[in-house]
Short mmCIF file of C-alpha atoms and ligand atoms in Angstrom, two decimals:
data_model
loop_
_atom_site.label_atom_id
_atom_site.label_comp_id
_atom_site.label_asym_id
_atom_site.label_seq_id
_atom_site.Cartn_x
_atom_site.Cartn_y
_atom_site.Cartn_z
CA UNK A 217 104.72 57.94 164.52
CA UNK A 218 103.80 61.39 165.50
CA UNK A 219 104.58 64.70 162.70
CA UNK A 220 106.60 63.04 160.10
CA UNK A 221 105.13 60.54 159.25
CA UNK A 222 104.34 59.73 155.65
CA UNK A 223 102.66 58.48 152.95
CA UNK A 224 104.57 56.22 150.70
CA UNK A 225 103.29 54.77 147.15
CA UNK A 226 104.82 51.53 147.24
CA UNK A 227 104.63 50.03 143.76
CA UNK A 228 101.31 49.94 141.87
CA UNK A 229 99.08 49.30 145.34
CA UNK A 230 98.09 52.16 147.98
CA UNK A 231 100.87 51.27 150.14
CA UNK A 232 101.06 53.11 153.52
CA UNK A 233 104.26 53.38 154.93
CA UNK A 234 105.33 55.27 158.67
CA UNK A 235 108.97 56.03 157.31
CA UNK A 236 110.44 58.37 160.63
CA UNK A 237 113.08 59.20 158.11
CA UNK A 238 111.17 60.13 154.91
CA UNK A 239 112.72 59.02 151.55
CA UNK A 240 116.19 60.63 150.78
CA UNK A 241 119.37 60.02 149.63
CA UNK A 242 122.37 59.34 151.13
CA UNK A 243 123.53 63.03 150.64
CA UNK A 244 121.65 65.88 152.04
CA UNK A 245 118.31 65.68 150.80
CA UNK A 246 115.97 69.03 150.85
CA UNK A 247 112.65 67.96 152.68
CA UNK A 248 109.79 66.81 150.34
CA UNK A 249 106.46 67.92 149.86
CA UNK A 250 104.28 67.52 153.32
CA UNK A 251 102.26 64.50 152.84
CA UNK A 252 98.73 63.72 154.25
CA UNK A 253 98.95 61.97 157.54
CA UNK A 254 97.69 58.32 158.12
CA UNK A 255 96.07 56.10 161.11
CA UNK A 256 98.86 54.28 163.32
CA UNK A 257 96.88 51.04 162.30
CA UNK A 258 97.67 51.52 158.52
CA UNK A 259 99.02 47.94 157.45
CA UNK A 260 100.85 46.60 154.36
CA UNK A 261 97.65 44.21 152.50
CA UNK A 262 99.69 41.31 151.07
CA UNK A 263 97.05 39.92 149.26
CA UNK A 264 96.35 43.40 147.36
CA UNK A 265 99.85 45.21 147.18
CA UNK A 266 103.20 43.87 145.36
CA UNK A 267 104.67 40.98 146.65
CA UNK A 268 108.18 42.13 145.61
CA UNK A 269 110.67 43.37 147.66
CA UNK A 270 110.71 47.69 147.58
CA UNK A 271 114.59 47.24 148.66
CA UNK A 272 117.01 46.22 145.99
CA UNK A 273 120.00 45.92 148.53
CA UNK A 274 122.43 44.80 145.38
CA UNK A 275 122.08 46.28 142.20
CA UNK A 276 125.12 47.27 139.67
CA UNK A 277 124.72 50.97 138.30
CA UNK A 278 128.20 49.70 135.76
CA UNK A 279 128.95 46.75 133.63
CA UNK A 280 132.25 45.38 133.67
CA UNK A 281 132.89 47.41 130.33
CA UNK A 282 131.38 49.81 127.80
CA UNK A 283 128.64 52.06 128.11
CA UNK A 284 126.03 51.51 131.20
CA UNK A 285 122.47 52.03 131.46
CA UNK A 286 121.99 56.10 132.08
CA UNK A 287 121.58 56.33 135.92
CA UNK A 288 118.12 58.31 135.65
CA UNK A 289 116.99 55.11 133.48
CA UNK A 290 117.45 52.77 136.44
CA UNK A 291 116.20 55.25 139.20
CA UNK A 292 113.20 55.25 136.73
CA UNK A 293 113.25 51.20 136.81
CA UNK A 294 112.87 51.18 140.53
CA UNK A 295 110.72 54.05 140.82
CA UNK A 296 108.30 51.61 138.12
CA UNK A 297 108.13 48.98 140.27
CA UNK A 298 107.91 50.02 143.52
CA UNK A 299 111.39 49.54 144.89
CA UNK A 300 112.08 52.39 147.10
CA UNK A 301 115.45 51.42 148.63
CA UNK A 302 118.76 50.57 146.85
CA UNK A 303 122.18 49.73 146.91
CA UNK A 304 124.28 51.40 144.42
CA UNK A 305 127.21 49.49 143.22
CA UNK A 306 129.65 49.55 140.57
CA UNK A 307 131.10 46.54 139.63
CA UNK A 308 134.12 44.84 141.50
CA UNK A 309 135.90 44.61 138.43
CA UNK A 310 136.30 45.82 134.93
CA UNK A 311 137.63 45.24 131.90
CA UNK A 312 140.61 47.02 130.14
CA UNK A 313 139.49 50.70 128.83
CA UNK A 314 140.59 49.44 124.77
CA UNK A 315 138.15 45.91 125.71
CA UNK A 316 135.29 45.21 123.09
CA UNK A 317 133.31 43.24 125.38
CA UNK A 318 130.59 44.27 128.00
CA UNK A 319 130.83 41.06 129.64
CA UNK A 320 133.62 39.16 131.15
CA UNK A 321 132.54 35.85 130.26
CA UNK A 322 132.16 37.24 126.14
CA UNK A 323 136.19 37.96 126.72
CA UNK A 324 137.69 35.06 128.66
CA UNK A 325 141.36 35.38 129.17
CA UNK A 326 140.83 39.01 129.03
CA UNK A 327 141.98 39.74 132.53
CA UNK A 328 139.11 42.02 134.67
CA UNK A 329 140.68 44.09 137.22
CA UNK A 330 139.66 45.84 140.74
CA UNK A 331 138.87 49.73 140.21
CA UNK A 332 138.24 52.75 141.27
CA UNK A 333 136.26 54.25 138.07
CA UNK A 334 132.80 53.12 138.84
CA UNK A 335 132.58 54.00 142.33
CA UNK A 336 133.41 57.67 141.34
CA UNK A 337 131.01 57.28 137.92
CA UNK A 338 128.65 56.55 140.51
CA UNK A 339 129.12 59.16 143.34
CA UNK A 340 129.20 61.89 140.57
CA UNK A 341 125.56 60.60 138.93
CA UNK A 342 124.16 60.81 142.28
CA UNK A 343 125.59 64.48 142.89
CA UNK A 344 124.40 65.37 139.76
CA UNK A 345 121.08 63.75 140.12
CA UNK A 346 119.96 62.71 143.46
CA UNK A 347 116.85 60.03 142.58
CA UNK A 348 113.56 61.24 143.62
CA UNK A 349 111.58 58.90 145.67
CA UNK A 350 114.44 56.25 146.00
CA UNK A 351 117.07 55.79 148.67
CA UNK A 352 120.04 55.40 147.49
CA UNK A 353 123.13 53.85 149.49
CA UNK A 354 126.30 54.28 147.36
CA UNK A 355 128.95 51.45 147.65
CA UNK A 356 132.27 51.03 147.58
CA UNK A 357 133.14 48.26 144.65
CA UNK A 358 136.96 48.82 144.23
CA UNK A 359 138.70 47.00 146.63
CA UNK A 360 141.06 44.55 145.73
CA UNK A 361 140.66 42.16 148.52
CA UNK A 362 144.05 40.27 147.83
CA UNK A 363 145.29 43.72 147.83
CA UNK A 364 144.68 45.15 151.45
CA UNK A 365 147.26 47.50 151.60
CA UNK A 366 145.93 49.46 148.91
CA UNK A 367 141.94 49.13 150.61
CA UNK A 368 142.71 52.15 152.84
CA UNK A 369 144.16 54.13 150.45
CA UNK A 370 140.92 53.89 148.45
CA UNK A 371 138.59 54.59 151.03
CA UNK A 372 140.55 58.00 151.76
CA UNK A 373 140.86 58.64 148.37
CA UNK A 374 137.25 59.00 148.61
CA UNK A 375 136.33 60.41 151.66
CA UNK A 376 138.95 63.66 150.28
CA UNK A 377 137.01 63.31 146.85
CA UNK A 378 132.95 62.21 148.04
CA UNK A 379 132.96 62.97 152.27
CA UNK A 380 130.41 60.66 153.89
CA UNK A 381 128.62 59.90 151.14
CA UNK A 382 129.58 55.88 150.69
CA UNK A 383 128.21 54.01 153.31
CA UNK A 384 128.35 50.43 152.19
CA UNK A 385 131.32 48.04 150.34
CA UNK A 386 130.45 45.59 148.54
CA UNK A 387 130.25 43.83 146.40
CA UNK A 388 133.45 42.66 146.58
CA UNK A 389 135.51 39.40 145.74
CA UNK A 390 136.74 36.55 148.16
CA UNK A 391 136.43 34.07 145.61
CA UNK A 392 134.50 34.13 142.35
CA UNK A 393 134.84 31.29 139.77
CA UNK A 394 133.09 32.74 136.82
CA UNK A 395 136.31 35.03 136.80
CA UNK A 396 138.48 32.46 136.63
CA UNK A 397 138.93 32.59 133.17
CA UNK A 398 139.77 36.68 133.31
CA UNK A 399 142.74 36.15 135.72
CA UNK A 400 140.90 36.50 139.35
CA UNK A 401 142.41 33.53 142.14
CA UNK A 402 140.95 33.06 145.10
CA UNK A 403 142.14 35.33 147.60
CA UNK A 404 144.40 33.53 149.54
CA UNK A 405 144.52 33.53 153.49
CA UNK A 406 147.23 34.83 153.98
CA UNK A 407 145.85 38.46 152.31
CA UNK A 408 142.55 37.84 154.59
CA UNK A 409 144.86 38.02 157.84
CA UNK A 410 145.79 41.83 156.29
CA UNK A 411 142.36 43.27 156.30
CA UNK A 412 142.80 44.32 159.92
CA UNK A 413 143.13 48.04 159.10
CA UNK A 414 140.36 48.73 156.34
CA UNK A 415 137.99 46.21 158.66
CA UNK A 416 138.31 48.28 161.24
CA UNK A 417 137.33 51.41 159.36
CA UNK A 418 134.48 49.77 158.68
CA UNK A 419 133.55 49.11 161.90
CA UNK A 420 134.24 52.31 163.52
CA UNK A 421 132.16 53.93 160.36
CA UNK A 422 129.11 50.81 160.36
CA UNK A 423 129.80 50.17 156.93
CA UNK A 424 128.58 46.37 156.24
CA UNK A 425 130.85 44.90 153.94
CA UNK A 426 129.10 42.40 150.80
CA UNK A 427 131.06 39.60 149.79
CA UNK A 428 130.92 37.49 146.80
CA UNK A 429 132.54 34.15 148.07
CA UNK A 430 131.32 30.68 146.09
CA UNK A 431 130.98 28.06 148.52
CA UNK A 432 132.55 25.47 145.71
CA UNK A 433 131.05 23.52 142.73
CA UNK A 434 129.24 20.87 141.94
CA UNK A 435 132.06 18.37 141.83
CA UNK A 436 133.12 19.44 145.48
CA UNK A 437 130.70 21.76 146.78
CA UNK A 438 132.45 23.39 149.76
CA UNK A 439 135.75 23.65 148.37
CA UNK A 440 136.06 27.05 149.10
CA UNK A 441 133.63 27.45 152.52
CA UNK A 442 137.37 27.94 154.64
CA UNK A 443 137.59 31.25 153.21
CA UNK A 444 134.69 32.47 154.26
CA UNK A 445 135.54 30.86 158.08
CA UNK A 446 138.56 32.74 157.72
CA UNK A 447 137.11 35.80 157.09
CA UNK A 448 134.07 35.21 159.52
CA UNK A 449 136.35 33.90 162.13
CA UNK A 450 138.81 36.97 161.69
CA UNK A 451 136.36 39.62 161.89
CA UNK A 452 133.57 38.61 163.75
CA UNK A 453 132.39 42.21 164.69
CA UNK A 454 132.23 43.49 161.43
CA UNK A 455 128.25 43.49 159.92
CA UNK A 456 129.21 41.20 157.25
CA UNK A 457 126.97 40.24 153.83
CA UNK A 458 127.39 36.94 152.30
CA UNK A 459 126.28 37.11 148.17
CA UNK A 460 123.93 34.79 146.64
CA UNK A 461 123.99 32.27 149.91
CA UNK A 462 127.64 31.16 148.67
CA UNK A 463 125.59 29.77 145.33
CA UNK A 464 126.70 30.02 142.51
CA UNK A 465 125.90 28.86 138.37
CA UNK A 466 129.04 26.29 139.84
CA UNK A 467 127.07 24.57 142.04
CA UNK A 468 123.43 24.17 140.91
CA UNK A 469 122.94 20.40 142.56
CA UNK A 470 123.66 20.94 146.15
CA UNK A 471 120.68 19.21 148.02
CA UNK A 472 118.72 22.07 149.67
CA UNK A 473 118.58 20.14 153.00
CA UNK A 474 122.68 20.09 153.32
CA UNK A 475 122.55 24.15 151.98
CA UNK A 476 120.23 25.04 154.61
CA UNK A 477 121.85 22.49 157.47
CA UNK A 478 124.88 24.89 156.68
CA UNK A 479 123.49 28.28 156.19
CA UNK A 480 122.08 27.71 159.93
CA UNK A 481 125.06 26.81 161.05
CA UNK A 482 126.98 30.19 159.82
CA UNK A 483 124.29 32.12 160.83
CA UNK A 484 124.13 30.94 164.35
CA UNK A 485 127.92 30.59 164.80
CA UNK A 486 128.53 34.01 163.36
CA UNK A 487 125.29 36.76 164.75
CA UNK A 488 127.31 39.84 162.73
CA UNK A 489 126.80 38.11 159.40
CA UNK A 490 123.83 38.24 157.33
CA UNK A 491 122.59 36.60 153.69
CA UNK A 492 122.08 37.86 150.31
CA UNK A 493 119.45 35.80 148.48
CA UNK A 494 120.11 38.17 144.85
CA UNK A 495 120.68 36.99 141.68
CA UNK A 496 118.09 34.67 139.77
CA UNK A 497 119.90 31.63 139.24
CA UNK A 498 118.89 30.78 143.20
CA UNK A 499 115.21 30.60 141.94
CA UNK A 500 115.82 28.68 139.11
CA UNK A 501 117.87 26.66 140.42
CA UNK A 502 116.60 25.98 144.67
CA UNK A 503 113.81 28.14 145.35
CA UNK A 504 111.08 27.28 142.51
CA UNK A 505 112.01 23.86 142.89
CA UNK A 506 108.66 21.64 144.72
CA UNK A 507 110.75 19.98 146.67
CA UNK A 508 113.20 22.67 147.77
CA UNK A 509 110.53 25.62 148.05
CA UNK A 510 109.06 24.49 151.85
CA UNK A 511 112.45 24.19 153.02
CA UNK A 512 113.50 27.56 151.98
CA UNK A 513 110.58 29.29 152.96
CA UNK A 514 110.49 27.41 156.61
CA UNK A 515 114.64 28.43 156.71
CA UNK A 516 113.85 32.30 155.56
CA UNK A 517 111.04 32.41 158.04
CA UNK A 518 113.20 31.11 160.55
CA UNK A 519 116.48 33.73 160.03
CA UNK A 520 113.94 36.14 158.87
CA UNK A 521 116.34 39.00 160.45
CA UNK A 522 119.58 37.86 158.73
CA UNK A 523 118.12 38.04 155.47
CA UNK A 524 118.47 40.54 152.14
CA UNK A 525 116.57 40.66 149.07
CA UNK A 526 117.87 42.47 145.60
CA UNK A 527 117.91 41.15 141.81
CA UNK A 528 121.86 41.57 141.32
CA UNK A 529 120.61 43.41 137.97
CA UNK A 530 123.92 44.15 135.98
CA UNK A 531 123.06 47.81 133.95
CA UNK A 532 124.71 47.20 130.83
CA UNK A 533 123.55 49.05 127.79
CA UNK A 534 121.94 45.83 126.33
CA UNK A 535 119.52 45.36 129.33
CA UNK A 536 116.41 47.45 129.59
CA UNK A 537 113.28 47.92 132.09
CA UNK A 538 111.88 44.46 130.85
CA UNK A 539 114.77 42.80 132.50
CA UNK A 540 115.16 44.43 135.34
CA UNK A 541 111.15 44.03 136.32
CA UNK A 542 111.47 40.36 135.31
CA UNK A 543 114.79 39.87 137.70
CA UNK A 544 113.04 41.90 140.50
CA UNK A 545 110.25 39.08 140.00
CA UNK A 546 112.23 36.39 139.65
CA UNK A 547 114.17 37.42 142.78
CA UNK A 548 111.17 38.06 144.84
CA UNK A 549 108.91 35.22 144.08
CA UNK A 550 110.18 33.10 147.21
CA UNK A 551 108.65 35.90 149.18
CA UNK A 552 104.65 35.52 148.54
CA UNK A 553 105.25 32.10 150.53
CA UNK A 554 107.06 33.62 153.78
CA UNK A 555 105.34 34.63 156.54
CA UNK A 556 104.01 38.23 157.54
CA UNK A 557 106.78 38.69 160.05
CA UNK A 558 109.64 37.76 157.21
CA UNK A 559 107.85 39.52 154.65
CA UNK A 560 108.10 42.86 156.52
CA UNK A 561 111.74 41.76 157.82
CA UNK A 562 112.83 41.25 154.41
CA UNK A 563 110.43 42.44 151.30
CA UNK A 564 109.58 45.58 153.43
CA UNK A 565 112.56 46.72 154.29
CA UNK A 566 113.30 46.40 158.30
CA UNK A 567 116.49 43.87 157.94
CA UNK A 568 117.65 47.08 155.36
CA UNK A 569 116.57 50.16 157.74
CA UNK A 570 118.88 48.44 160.64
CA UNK A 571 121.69 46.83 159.22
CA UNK A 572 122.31 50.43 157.68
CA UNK A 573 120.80 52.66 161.05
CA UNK A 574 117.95 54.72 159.13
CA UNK A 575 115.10 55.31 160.76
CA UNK A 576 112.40 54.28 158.82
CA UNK A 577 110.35 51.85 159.73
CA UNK A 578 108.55 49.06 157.77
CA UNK A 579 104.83 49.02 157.94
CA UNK A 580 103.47 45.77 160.03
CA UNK A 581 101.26 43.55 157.56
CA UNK A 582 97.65 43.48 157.71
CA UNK A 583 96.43 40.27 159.51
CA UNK A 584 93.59 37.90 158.09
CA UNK A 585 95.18 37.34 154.66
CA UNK A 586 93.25 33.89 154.42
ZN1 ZN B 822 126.44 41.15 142.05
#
């Protein structure tokens, strides 16, 4: 652990934390103040200190029209609630500049299209005002994935404009019904077979790549699962994210046993790809449920490693700090019932620090919680 390590506030509790790396942004960060050193045996005390997650590894800093949330605000959310680590994302796709709407689903028929805009909205906040106390990982949201032959061009648009500083993509669009009613189609398989190129950026660069991709709906409930063989099948080296667990407010009624039965089954076909279990609708609808709740936490425990935890909060000028604490909640709650090892894998931060090569490390959990 040795001369820099640290101590971290995590949330309300006295958190310790031995973080190699300290806290910083993805840009270059000027060192903070020296903290006071801890024991090696310093330990993260479930039963006293949040049981949320301090990583919000999916998080939009843009709505998909008018004005967002300032950027300070939601540093400041995080910051209030312990999160520590976070994904900054724009949105995959907006709606027209002259739209009244903040929300797709408010203008249906309004067609929502891949851009640029957010992903340089964002990169300029952070210049302007690197967060204190919160890692930030800026994505790229613009690509247009039944578009790869403009991907590239993006990503070189803003290495000449940002250099280095975006080191995830995501999240981005395979197949998203909600949009169907704003002009997005599935993106066909023959445009998958063209992501050779900006995939292998990726790869060279380590640049995971988050995909929204519903798995179908409740009528037919893996409809659209080929898509995501395609792409898995394709492109097995690159460090793949798969949103929401392919769930979707679509498909609310899939029985948890045939979810998980084919979760395990993508996860140990495919070791590059990992799980996003954001967005709240997956506790309301599987997690909280009696009957589902062992078999999730039994699964999570299981592919501890290949899990990531985040709210999917959407910062839109009509959400505040009340929602985003309640969807950091909501999206956390499955964790008080995993085990230590999962809860440090996941809540903590480890599955975070590696997929993206930082070198912090999560604190181990204090034993004897009984
Ligand atoms: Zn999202």
């Amino acid at each position: 652990m040795g001369a820099r390590s640290q101590v971290v506030r995590w949330g309300s509790g006295l958190v310790v934390a031995v973080l190699a790396g300290g806290l910083a942004a993805c840009a270059p960060m000027t060192p903070g103040p020296e903290l006071p050193q801890i024991p090696a045996e310093a330990c993260y005390d479930r039963s006293t200190q949040p049981q949320t997650a301090v990583v919000d590894s999916h998080l939009h800093f843009r709505p998909f029209g008018g004005a967002p949330v300032p950027f300070d605000e939601v540093m400041g959310y995080l910051r209030d609630t312990g999160v520590r680590y976070v994904n900054v994302y724009g949105i995959g796709q907006m709606l027209p500049v002259d739209s009244e709407c903040t929300y797709y689903l408010d203008c249906v028929g309004t067609p929502v299209v891949p851009t640029l805009k957010n992903d340089f909205a964002n990169a300029t906040d952070l210049l302007a005002s690197p967060p204190e106390g919160v890692h930030a990982t800026l994505a790229m949201t613009f690509p247009d994935l039944s578009r790869p032959e403009s991907v590239v061009a993006g990503i070189e648009l803003l290495d000449r404009e940002f250099p280095g500083m975006f080191r995830w993509m995501g999240e981005v669009n395979l197949v998203k019904q909600a949009l169907f009613g704003n002009g997005h189609e599935p993106v066909p398989g023959a445009a998958i077979r063209e992501w050779a190129p900006f995939m292998s950026l990726l790869r060279e660069r380590g640049i995971p790549i988050a995909i929204h991709s519903d798995l179908g709906h409740d009528e037919d409930p893996t409809l659209y699962l080929p898509l995501m063989q395609e792409v898995l099948d394709r492109y097995p080296d690159n460090r793949i994210v798969w949103m929401h667990m392919g769930l979707s407010l679509e498909l609310t009624t899939l029985p948890a046993a045939e979810h998980i039965r084919l979760m395990r089954s993508m996860l140990d076909r495919y070791p590059n790809l990992m799980l996003d279990i954001t967005w709240r609708i997956i506790d309301d609808n599987y997690f909280s449920r009696a009957d589902y709740q062992p078999l999730y936490v039994a699964f999570l425990n299981e592919y501890s490693e290949r899990i990531l935890p985040g709210t999917d909060f959407l910062a839109s000028s009509n959400k505040d700090f009340d929602v985003y604490r309640t969807e950091l909640e909501v999206t956390s709650r499955i964790l008080r019932f995993v085990d230590d090892e999962a809860f440090r894998n996941i809540a903590l931060g480890q599955n975070h620090f590696r997929l993206l090569g930082l070198a912090d490390e999560a604190p181990a959990v204090c034993g004897d919680r009984e």
